[in-house]
Amino acid sequence: MVKKTIAIDGPAGAGKSTVARLVAKRLGYLYIDTGAMYRALTLLVMNQSIPVTNEEEITALAKKSDIKLINNNGRVFVYCNGINVTEKIRQPEVSHYVSQVASIPGVRKRLVELQRAMTGSGRVVMDGRDIATTVLPHADCKFFLTASVAERARRRYRELIEKGFKITEEEIEADIRHRDVMDSQRKVSPLVCAPDAIVIDSTNLTVTEVVDTIIGYCERMR
Ligand code: CDP
């Protein structure tokens, strides 16, 4: 494998993080979950009771916050100002507000800087919404992972129920639709498929099939 940077973008719940983590594991690469960083900042905004419309205060908070991803034994732990927030950032309330926080230009500027700094000399798999277009426009392999809204909602429902959250599939589908619109329509680096990205529709594929497809493409692009 001579490819060093792999970018995986796509809409909410398309399975990016599961797939990206496994691709990184198989290749021995570092996995960077950029969505987790937007989620960590959103949790901080909520904990400090800052209205999500207060762009100035949220930008200032982003600048002074220490958001870190720590890879340990194939798992990624998210730390915000030294506190482990790995579980808390997955709660539906964070999902509800994250797209608004992520639409703030100052927030994106700061988190993109942190994300680029994390890539070091390469050998990374990074997933998000703007990786192939903005964060790593020169990535060696670019993928856009998608699935039908119903399938994405079903997957996220199973995930959250397993974690003990009380939520209905309808609520999740509404949240996913809302985030798809917010993420695609924001002014700064919206969710779009990069012209040079390979599109993978995972609606009828298993996780292993998607992982194999991605690794297969990366090997062929050598
Ligand atoms: O896992 P899920 O698909 O629910 O989303 P995520 O990857 O955890 O990202 C949460 C939110 O962060 C997204 O809905 C976007 O609003 C924002 N995000 C972003 O704007 N840019 C990124 N590179 C990654 C996430």
PDB file of C-alpha atoms and ligand atoms in Angstrom:
ATOM      1  CA  MET A   1       0.000   0.000   0.000  1.00  0.00           C
ATOM      2  CA  VAL A   2       1.590   3.259  -1.034  1.00  0.00           C
ATOM      3  CA  LYS A   3      -1.495   5.338  -0.475  1.00  0.00           C
ATOM      4  CA  LYS A   4      -1.180   7.391   2.615  1.00  0.00           C
ATOM      5  CA  THR A   5      -4.375   9.339   3.052  1.00  0.00           C
ATOM      6  CA  ILE A   6      -7.895   7.997   2.682  1.00  0.00           C
ATOM      7  CA  ALA A   7     -10.873  10.353   2.893  1.00  0.00           C
ATOM      8  CA  ILE A   8     -14.394   9.052   3.546  1.00  0.00           C
ATOM      9  CA  ASP A   9     -17.285  11.518   3.418  1.00  0.00           C
ATOM     10  CA  GLY A  10     -21.026  11.069   3.459  1.00  0.00           C
ATOM     11  CA  PRO A  11     -24.326  11.934   5.121  1.00  0.00           C
ATOM     12  CA  ALA A  12     -25.451  11.154   8.682  1.00  0.00           C
ATOM     13  CA  GLY A  13     -25.564   7.490   9.598  1.00  0.00           C
ATOM     14  CA  ALA A  14     -24.127   6.131   6.343  1.00  0.00           C
ATOM     15  CA  GLY A  15     -21.772   3.946   8.378  1.00  0.00           C
ATOM     16  CA  LYS A  16     -18.656   6.021   7.783  1.00  0.00           C
ATOM     17  CA  SER A  17     -17.199   5.703  11.259  1.00  0.00           C
ATOM     18  CA  THR A  18     -17.676   1.921  11.477  1.00  0.00           C
ATOM     19  CA  VAL A  19     -16.173   1.410   8.052  1.00  0.00           C
ATOM     20  CA  ALA A  20     -13.363   3.980   8.429  1.00  0.00           C
ATOM     21  CA  ARG A  21     -12.297   2.459  11.756  1.00  0.00           C
ATOM     22  CA  LEU A  22     -12.115  -1.035  10.233  1.00  0.00           C
ATOM     23  CA  VAL A  23     -10.266   0.139   7.109  1.00  0.00           C
ATOM     24  CA  ALA A  24      -7.720   1.888   9.363  1.00  0.00           C
ATOM     25  CA  LYS A  25      -7.386  -1.225  11.512  1.00  0.00           C
ATOM     26  CA  ARG A  26      -6.787  -3.525   8.535  1.00  0.00           C
ATOM     27  CA  LEU A  27      -4.180  -1.188   7.054  1.00  0.00           C
ATOM     28  CA  GLY A  28      -2.552  -0.256  10.352  1.00  0.00           C
ATOM     29  CA  TYR A  29      -3.413   3.402   9.741  1.00  0.00           C
ATOM     30  CA  LEU A  30      -4.552   6.097  12.158  1.00  0.00           C
ATOM     31  CA  TYR A  31      -8.318   6.694  12.192  1.00  0.00           C
ATOM     32  CA  ILE A  32      -9.534  10.282  12.598  1.00  0.00           C
ATOM     33  CA  ASP A  33     -13.263  10.724  13.298  1.00  0.00           C
ATOM     34  CA  THR A  34     -13.839  14.423  12.566  1.00  0.00           C
ATOM     35  CA  GLY A  35     -17.562  14.223  13.422  1.00  0.00           C
ATOM     36  CA  ALA A  36     -16.592  13.288  16.975  1.00  0.00           C
ATOM     37  CA  MET A  37     -14.725  16.591  17.243  1.00  0.00           C
ATOM     38  CA  TYR A  38     -17.782  18.638  16.187  1.00  0.00           C
ATOM     39  CA  ARG A  39     -19.834  16.578  18.620  1.00  0.00           C
ATOM     40  CA  ALA A  40     -17.380  17.203  21.492  1.00  0.00           C
ATOM     41  CA  LEU A  41     -17.553  20.965  20.947  1.00  0.00           C
ATOM     42  CA  THR A  42     -21.363  20.802  20.768  1.00  0.00           C
ATOM     43  CA  LEU A  43     -21.477  18.969  24.111  1.00  0.00           C
ATOM     44  CA  LEU A  44     -19.317  21.699  25.629  1.00  0.00           C
ATOM     45  CA  VAL A  45     -21.618  24.391  24.202  1.00  0.00           C
ATOM     46  CA  MET A  46     -24.621  22.596  25.749  1.00  0.00           C
ATOM     47  CA  ASN A  47     -22.888  22.121  29.113  1.00  0.00           C
ATOM     48  CA  GLN A  48     -22.042  25.811  29.236  1.00  0.00           C
ATOM     49  CA  SER A  49     -25.627  26.746  28.222  1.00  0.00           C
ATOM     50  CA  ILE A  50     -24.441  28.862  25.294  1.00  0.00           C
ATOM     51  CA  PRO A  51     -27.252  29.379  22.754  1.00  0.00           C
ATOM     52  CA  VAL A  52     -26.317  27.592  19.501  1.00  0.00           C
ATOM     53  CA  THR A  53     -27.044  30.847  17.678  1.00  0.00           C
ATOM     54  CA  ASN A  54     -24.250  32.700  19.535  1.00  0.00           C
ATOM     55  CA  GLU A  55     -21.569  32.280  16.867  1.00  0.00           C
ATOM     56  CA  GLU A  56     -19.085  34.628  18.496  1.00  0.00           C
ATOM     57  CA  GLU A  57     -19.040  32.893  21.863  1.00  0.00           C
ATOM     58  CA  ILE A  58     -18.957  29.421  20.287  1.00  0.00           C
ATOM     59  CA  THR A  59     -16.032  30.407  18.044  1.00  0.00           C
ATOM     60  CA  ALA A  60     -14.140  31.730  21.082  1.00  0.00           C
ATOM     61  CA  LEU A  61     -14.899  28.477  22.910  1.00  0.00           C
ATOM     62  CA  ALA A  62     -13.647  26.416  19.941  1.00  0.00           C
ATOM     63  CA  LYS A  63     -10.388  28.377  19.906  1.00  0.00           C
ATOM     64  CA  LYS A  64      -9.621  27.768  23.553  1.00  0.00           C
ATOM     65  CA  SER A  65     -10.849  24.171  23.787  1.00  0.00           C
ATOM     66  CA  ASP A  66      -8.559  21.200  23.678  1.00  0.00           C
ATOM     67  CA  ILE A  67     -10.284  18.477  21.633  1.00  0.00           C
ATOM     68  CA  LYS A  68      -8.323  15.270  21.205  1.00  0.00           C
ATOM     69  CA  LEU A  69      -8.882  11.850  19.657  1.00  0.00           C
ATOM     70  CA  ILE A  70      -6.906   9.053  21.254  1.00  0.00           C
ATOM     71  CA  ASN A  71      -6.604   5.696  19.472  1.00  0.00           C
ATOM     72  CA  ASN A  72      -6.216   2.763  21.801  1.00  0.00           C
ATOM     73  CA  ASN A  73      -6.460  -0.897  20.781  1.00  0.00           C
ATOM     74  CA  GLY A  74      -8.615  -0.140  17.746  1.00  0.00           C
ATOM     75  CA  ARG A  75     -10.972   2.097  19.722  1.00  0.00           C
ATOM     76  CA  VAL A  76     -11.136   5.881  19.538  1.00  0.00           C
ATOM     77  CA  PHE A  77     -11.580   7.881  22.722  1.00  0.00           C
ATOM     78  CA  VAL A  78     -12.653  11.510  22.548  1.00  0.00           C
ATOM     79  CA  TYR A  79     -11.322  13.971  25.105  1.00  0.00           C
ATOM     80  CA  CYS A  80     -12.481  17.522  25.588  1.00  0.00           C
ATOM     81  CA  ASN A  81     -10.382  19.668  27.921  1.00  0.00           C
ATOM     82  CA  GLY A  82      -9.015  16.511  29.491  1.00  0.00           C
ATOM     83  CA  ILE A  83     -12.410  14.867  30.067  1.00  0.00           C
ATOM     84  CA  ASN A  84     -13.371  11.619  28.350  1.00  0.00           C
ATOM     85  CA  VAL A  85     -16.610  12.430  26.446  1.00  0.00           C
ATOM     86  CA  THR A  86     -16.595   9.360  24.156  1.00  0.00           C
ATOM     87  CA  GLU A  87     -20.033   8.126  25.252  1.00  0.00           C
ATOM     88  CA  LYS A  88     -21.722  11.454  25.970  1.00  0.00           C
ATOM     89  CA  ILE A  89     -21.171  12.865  22.476  1.00  0.00           C
ATOM     90  CA  ARG A  90     -23.399  10.141  20.987  1.00  0.00           C
ATOM     91  CA  GLN A  91     -26.530  11.243  22.844  1.00  0.00           C
ATOM     92  CA  PRO A  92     -29.413  12.312  20.571  1.00  0.00           C
ATOM     93  CA  GLU A  93     -29.423  15.840  21.993  1.00  0.00           C
ATOM     94  CA  VAL A  94     -25.875  16.384  20.743  1.00  0.00           C
ATOM     95  CA  SER A  95     -26.915  14.997  17.333  1.00  0.00           C
ATOM     96  CA  HIS A  96     -29.758  17.484  17.311  1.00  0.00           C
ATOM     97  CA  TYR A  97     -27.536  20.568  17.759  1.00  0.00           C
ATOM     98  CA  VAL A  98     -24.270  19.507  16.144  1.00  0.00           C
ATOM     99  CA  SER A  99     -25.054  20.611  12.582  1.00  0.00           C
ATOM    100  CA  GLN A 100     -25.795  24.145  13.735  1.00  0.00           C
ATOM    101  CA  VAL A 101     -22.532  24.354  15.686  1.00  0.00           C
ATOM    102  CA  ALA A 102     -20.673  22.836  12.711  1.00  0.00           C
ATOM    103  CA  SER A 103     -22.048  25.515  10.382  1.00  0.00           C
ATOM    104  CA  ILE A 104     -20.169  28.305  12.210  1.00  0.00           C
ATOM    105  CA  PRO A 105     -17.184  29.399  10.045  1.00  0.00           C
ATOM    106  CA  GLY A 106     -14.870  30.079  13.029  1.00  0.00           C
ATOM    107  CA  VAL A 107     -15.593  26.611  14.420  1.00  0.00           C
ATOM    108  CA  ARG A 108     -14.755  24.954  11.118  1.00  0.00           C
ATOM    109  CA  LYS A 109     -11.554  26.956  10.741  1.00  0.00           C
ATOM    110  CA  ARG A 110     -10.317  25.847  14.158  1.00  0.00           C
ATOM    111  CA  LEU A 111     -11.329  22.179  13.862  1.00  0.00           C
ATOM    112  CA  VAL A 112      -9.947  21.838  10.337  1.00  0.00           C
ATOM    113  CA  GLU A 113      -6.607  23.151  11.633  1.00  0.00           C
ATOM    114  CA  LEU A 114      -6.623  20.522  14.393  1.00  0.00           C
ATOM    115  CA  GLN A 115      -7.609  17.776  11.918  1.00  0.00           C
ATOM    116  CA  ARG A 116      -4.805  18.631   9.491  1.00  0.00           C
ATOM    117  CA  ALA A 117      -2.296  18.728  12.336  1.00  0.00           C
ATOM    118  CA  MET A 118      -3.362  15.206  13.341  1.00  0.00           C
ATOM    119  CA  THR A 119      -2.567  13.693   9.940  1.00  0.00           C
ATOM    120  CA  GLY A 120       1.192  14.085  10.485  1.00  0.00           C
ATOM    121  CA  SER A 121       3.061  12.363   7.705  1.00  0.00           C
ATOM    122  CA  GLY A 122       0.060  10.370   6.463  1.00  0.00           C
ATOM    123  CA  ARG A 123      -1.151   6.777   6.827  1.00  0.00           C
ATOM    124  CA  VAL A 124      -4.533   8.032   7.965  1.00  0.00           C
ATOM    125  CA  VAL A 125      -8.181   7.306   7.315  1.00  0.00           C
ATOM    126  CA  MET A 126     -10.270  10.387   8.016  1.00  0.00           C
ATOM    127  CA  ASP A 127     -14.070  10.524   7.867  1.00  0.00           C
ATOM    128  CA  GLY A 128     -16.490  13.432   7.860  1.00  0.00           C
ATOM    129  CA  ARG A 129     -18.372  15.729   5.509  1.00  0.00           C
ATOM    130  CA  ASP A 130     -15.662  17.928   3.965  1.00  0.00           C
ATOM    131  CA  ILE A 131     -12.555  15.765   4.072  1.00  0.00           C
ATOM    132  CA  ALA A 132     -12.099  15.240   0.325  1.00  0.00           C
ATOM    133  CA  THR A 133     -13.106  18.807  -0.528  1.00  0.00           C
ATOM    134  CA  THR A 134     -11.542  20.896   2.244  1.00  0.00           C
ATOM    135  CA  VAL A 135      -9.536  19.138   4.941  1.00  0.00           C
ATOM    136  CA  LEU A 136      -7.459  16.841   2.694  1.00  0.00           C
ATOM    137  CA  PRO A 137      -8.147  17.936  -0.894  1.00  0.00           C
ATOM    138  CA  HIS A 138      -5.034  16.047  -2.009  1.00  0.00           C
ATOM    139  CA  ALA A 139      -6.014  12.768  -0.310  1.00  0.00           C
ATOM    140  CA  ASP A 140      -4.769   9.727  -2.227  1.00  0.00           C
ATOM    141  CA  CYS A 141      -8.137   7.929  -2.181  1.00  0.00           C
ATOM    142  CA  LYS A 142     -11.522   9.610  -1.768  1.00  0.00           C
ATOM    143  CA  PHE A 143     -14.833   7.898  -1.068  1.00  0.00           C
ATOM    144  CA  PHE A 144     -18.386   9.130  -0.667  1.00  0.00           C
ATOM    145  CA  LEU A 145     -20.380   6.652   1.364  1.00  0.00           C
ATOM    146  CA  THR A 146     -24.135   6.827   1.247  1.00  0.00           C
ATOM    147  CA  ALA A 147     -27.302   4.762   1.897  1.00  0.00           C
ATOM    148  CA  SER A 148     -31.054   5.344   1.783  1.00  0.00           C
ATOM    149  CA  VAL A 149     -32.500   7.510   4.573  1.00  0.00           C
ATOM    150  CA  ALA A 150     -34.616   4.592   5.842  1.00  0.00           C
ATOM    151  CA  GLU A 151     -31.593   2.288   6.066  1.00  0.00           C
ATOM    152  CA  ARG A 152     -29.469   4.956   7.754  1.00  0.00           C
ATOM    153  CA  ALA A 153     -32.225   5.543  10.320  1.00  0.00           C
ATOM    154  CA  ARG A 154     -32.581   1.794  10.956  1.00  0.00           C
ATOM    155  CA  ARG A 155     -28.850   1.399  11.575  1.00  0.00           C
ATOM    156  CA  ARG A 156     -28.643   4.407  13.912  1.00  0.00           C
ATOM    157  CA  TYR A 157     -31.770   3.204  15.770  1.00  0.00           C
ATOM    158  CA  ARG A 158     -30.209  -0.196  16.451  1.00  0.00           C
ATOM    159  CA  GLU A 159     -26.996   1.470  17.622  1.00  0.00           C
ATOM    160  CA  LEU A 160     -28.737   3.843  20.046  1.00  0.00           C
ATOM    161  CA  ILE A 161     -31.147   1.241  21.446  1.00  0.00           C
ATOM    162  CA  GLU A 162     -28.159  -1.017  22.155  1.00  0.00           C
ATOM    163  CA  LYS A 163     -26.597   1.843  24.103  1.00  0.00           C
ATOM    164  CA  GLY A 164     -29.785   2.196  26.165  1.00  0.00           C
ATOM    165  CA  PHE A 165     -31.188   5.433  24.700  1.00  0.00           C
ATOM    166  CA  LYS A 166     -34.968   5.785  24.554  1.00  0.00           C
ATOM    167  CA  ILE A 167     -35.804   7.011  21.083  1.00  0.00           C
ATOM    168  CA  THR A 168     -38.010   5.986  18.165  1.00  0.00           C
ATOM    169  CA  GLU A 169     -36.913   5.209  14.613  1.00  0.00           C
ATOM    170  CA  GLU A 170     -39.160   8.039  13.383  1.00  0.00           C
ATOM    171  CA  GLU A 171     -37.331  10.547  15.616  1.00  0.00           C
ATOM    172  CA  ILE A 172     -33.999   9.358  14.298  1.00  0.00           C
ATOM    173  CA  GLU A 173     -35.144   9.565  10.691  1.00  0.00           C
ATOM    174  CA  ALA A 174     -36.344  13.133  11.286  1.00  0.00           C
ATOM    175  CA  ASP A 175     -32.978  14.047  12.833  1.00  0.00           C
ATOM    176  CA  ILE A 176     -31.061  12.494   9.944  1.00  0.00           C
ATOM    177  CA  ARG A 177     -33.167  14.356   7.357  1.00  0.00           C
ATOM    178  CA  HIS A 178     -32.700  17.613   9.276  1.00  0.00           C
ATOM    179  CA  ARG A 179     -28.902  17.139   9.450  1.00  0.00           C
ATOM    180  CA  ASP A 180     -28.691  16.153   5.763  1.00  0.00           C
ATOM    181  CA  VAL A 181     -30.311  19.487   4.856  1.00  0.00           C
ATOM    182  CA  MET A 182     -28.265  21.577   7.326  1.00  0.00           C
ATOM    183  CA  ASP A 183     -24.962  19.910   6.347  1.00  0.00           C
ATOM    184  CA  SER A 184     -25.610  20.170   2.590  1.00  0.00           C
ATOM    185  CA  GLN A 185     -26.827  23.753   2.633  1.00  0.00           C
ATOM    186  CA  ARG A 186     -24.382  25.482   4.958  1.00  0.00           C
ATOM    187  CA  LYS A 187     -22.207  28.209   3.423  1.00  0.00           C
ATOM    188  CA  VAL A 188     -18.782  26.955   4.516  1.00  0.00           C
ATOM    189  CA  SER A 189     -17.602  23.584   3.171  1.00  0.00           C
ATOM    190  CA  PRO A 190     -20.993  21.918   2.831  1.00  0.00           C
ATOM    191  CA  LEU A 191     -21.487  18.181   2.476  1.00  0.00           C
ATOM    192  CA  VAL A 192     -20.927  17.448  -1.229  1.00  0.00           C
ATOM    193  CA  CYS A 193     -19.487  14.560  -3.135  1.00  0.00           C
ATOM    194  CA  ALA A 194     -16.042  15.586  -4.421  1.00  0.00           C
ATOM    195  CA  PRO A 195     -15.823  15.224  -8.216  1.00  0.00           C
ATOM    196  CA  ASP A 196     -12.918  12.789  -7.844  1.00  0.00           C
ATOM    197  CA  ALA A 197     -14.540  10.648  -5.101  1.00  0.00           C
ATOM    198  CA  ILE A 198     -15.773   7.082  -5.612  1.00  0.00           C
ATOM    199  CA  VAL A 199     -19.415   6.769  -4.569  1.00  0.00           C
ATOM    200  CA  ILE A 200     -20.397   3.672  -2.584  1.00  0.00           C
ATOM    201  CA  ASP A 201     -24.079   3.080  -1.856  1.00  0.00           C
ATOM    202  CA  SER A 202     -24.064   0.816   1.191  1.00  0.00           C
ATOM    203  CA  THR A 203     -27.856   0.330   1.437  1.00  0.00           C
ATOM    204  CA  ASN A 204     -27.601  -3.345   0.497  1.00  0.00           C
ATOM    205  CA  LEU A 205     -24.005  -4.022   1.501  1.00  0.00           C
ATOM    206  CA  THR A 206     -22.627  -5.473   4.716  1.00  0.00           C
ATOM    207  CA  VAL A 207     -19.930  -3.637   6.663  1.00  0.00           C
ATOM    208  CA  THR A 208     -17.319  -6.169   5.494  1.00  0.00           C
ATOM    209  CA  GLU A 209     -18.364  -5.710   1.869  1.00  0.00           C
ATOM    210  CA  VAL A 210     -17.922  -1.933   2.145  1.00  0.00           C
ATOM    211  CA  VAL A 211     -14.531  -2.300   3.872  1.00  0.00           C
ATOM    212  CA  ASP A 212     -13.359  -4.769   1.197  1.00  0.00           C
ATOM    213  CA  THR A 213     -14.580  -2.464  -1.579  1.00  0.00           C
ATOM    214  CA  ILE A 214     -12.662   0.505  -0.163  1.00  0.00           C
ATOM    215  CA  ILE A 215      -9.456  -1.424   0.404  1.00  0.00           C
ATOM    216  CA  GLY A 216      -9.779  -3.000  -3.064  1.00  0.00           C
ATOM    217  CA  TYR A 217     -10.026   0.426  -4.712  1.00  0.00           C
ATOM    218  CA  CYS A 218      -7.078   1.756  -2.699  1.00  0.00           C
ATOM    219  CA  GLU A 219      -4.930  -1.185  -3.782  1.00  0.00           C
ATOM    220  CA  ARG A 220      -5.924  -0.836  -7.423  1.00  0.00           C
ATOM    221  CA  MET A 221      -5.163   2.895  -7.370  1.00  0.00           C
ATOM    222  CA  ARG A 222      -1.573   2.187  -6.416  1.00  0.00           C
TER     223      ARG A 222
HETATM  224  O1  CDP B   1     -22.054   9.664  12.793  1.00  0.00           O
HETATM  225  P1  CDP B   1     -22.965  10.654  12.135  1.00  0.00           P
HETATM  226  O2  CDP B   1     -23.117  10.370  10.701  1.00  0.00           O
HETATM  227  O3  CDP B   1     -24.244  10.833  12.859  1.00  0.00           O
HETATM  228  O4  CDP B   1     -22.304  12.084  12.206  1.00  0.00           O
HETATM  229  P2  CDP B   1     -20.867  12.501  12.660  1.00  0.00           P
HETATM  230  O5  CDP B   1     -19.856  12.039  11.635  1.00  0.00           O
HETATM  231  O6  CDP B   1     -20.655  12.139  14.068  1.00  0.00           O
HETATM  232  O7  CDP B   1     -20.950  14.095  12.510  1.00  0.00           O
HETATM  233  C1  CDP B   1     -21.828  14.841  13.303  1.00  0.00           C
HETATM  234  C2  CDP B   1     -22.059  16.190  12.637  1.00  0.00           C
HETATM  235  O8  CDP B   1     -20.834  16.932  12.628  1.00  0.00           O
HETATM  236  C3  CDP B   1     -22.527  16.191  11.197  1.00  0.00           C
HETATM  237  O9  CDP B   1     -23.931  16.078  11.066  1.00  0.00           O
HETATM  238  C4  CDP B   1     -22.022  17.534  10.686  1.00  0.00           C
HETATM  239  O10 CDP B   1     -22.919  18.569  11.021  1.00  0.00           O
HETATM  240  C5  CDP B   1     -20.761  17.756  11.493  1.00  0.00           C
HETATM  241  N1  CDP B   1     -19.549  17.427  10.731  1.00  0.00           N
HETATM  242  C6  CDP B   1     -19.060  18.354   9.848  1.00  0.00           C
HETATM  243  O11 CDP B   1     -19.663  19.393   9.650  1.00  0.00           O
HETATM  244  N2  CDP B   1     -17.882  18.147   9.209  1.00  0.00           N
HETATM  245  C7  CDP B   1     -17.190  17.020   9.398  1.00  0.00           C
HETATM  246  N3  CDP B   1     -16.026  16.854   8.774  1.00  0.00           N
HETATM  247  C8  CDP B   1     -17.687  16.029  10.267  1.00  0.00           C
HETATM  248  C9  CDP B   1     -18.882  16.247  10.913  1.00  0.00           C
END
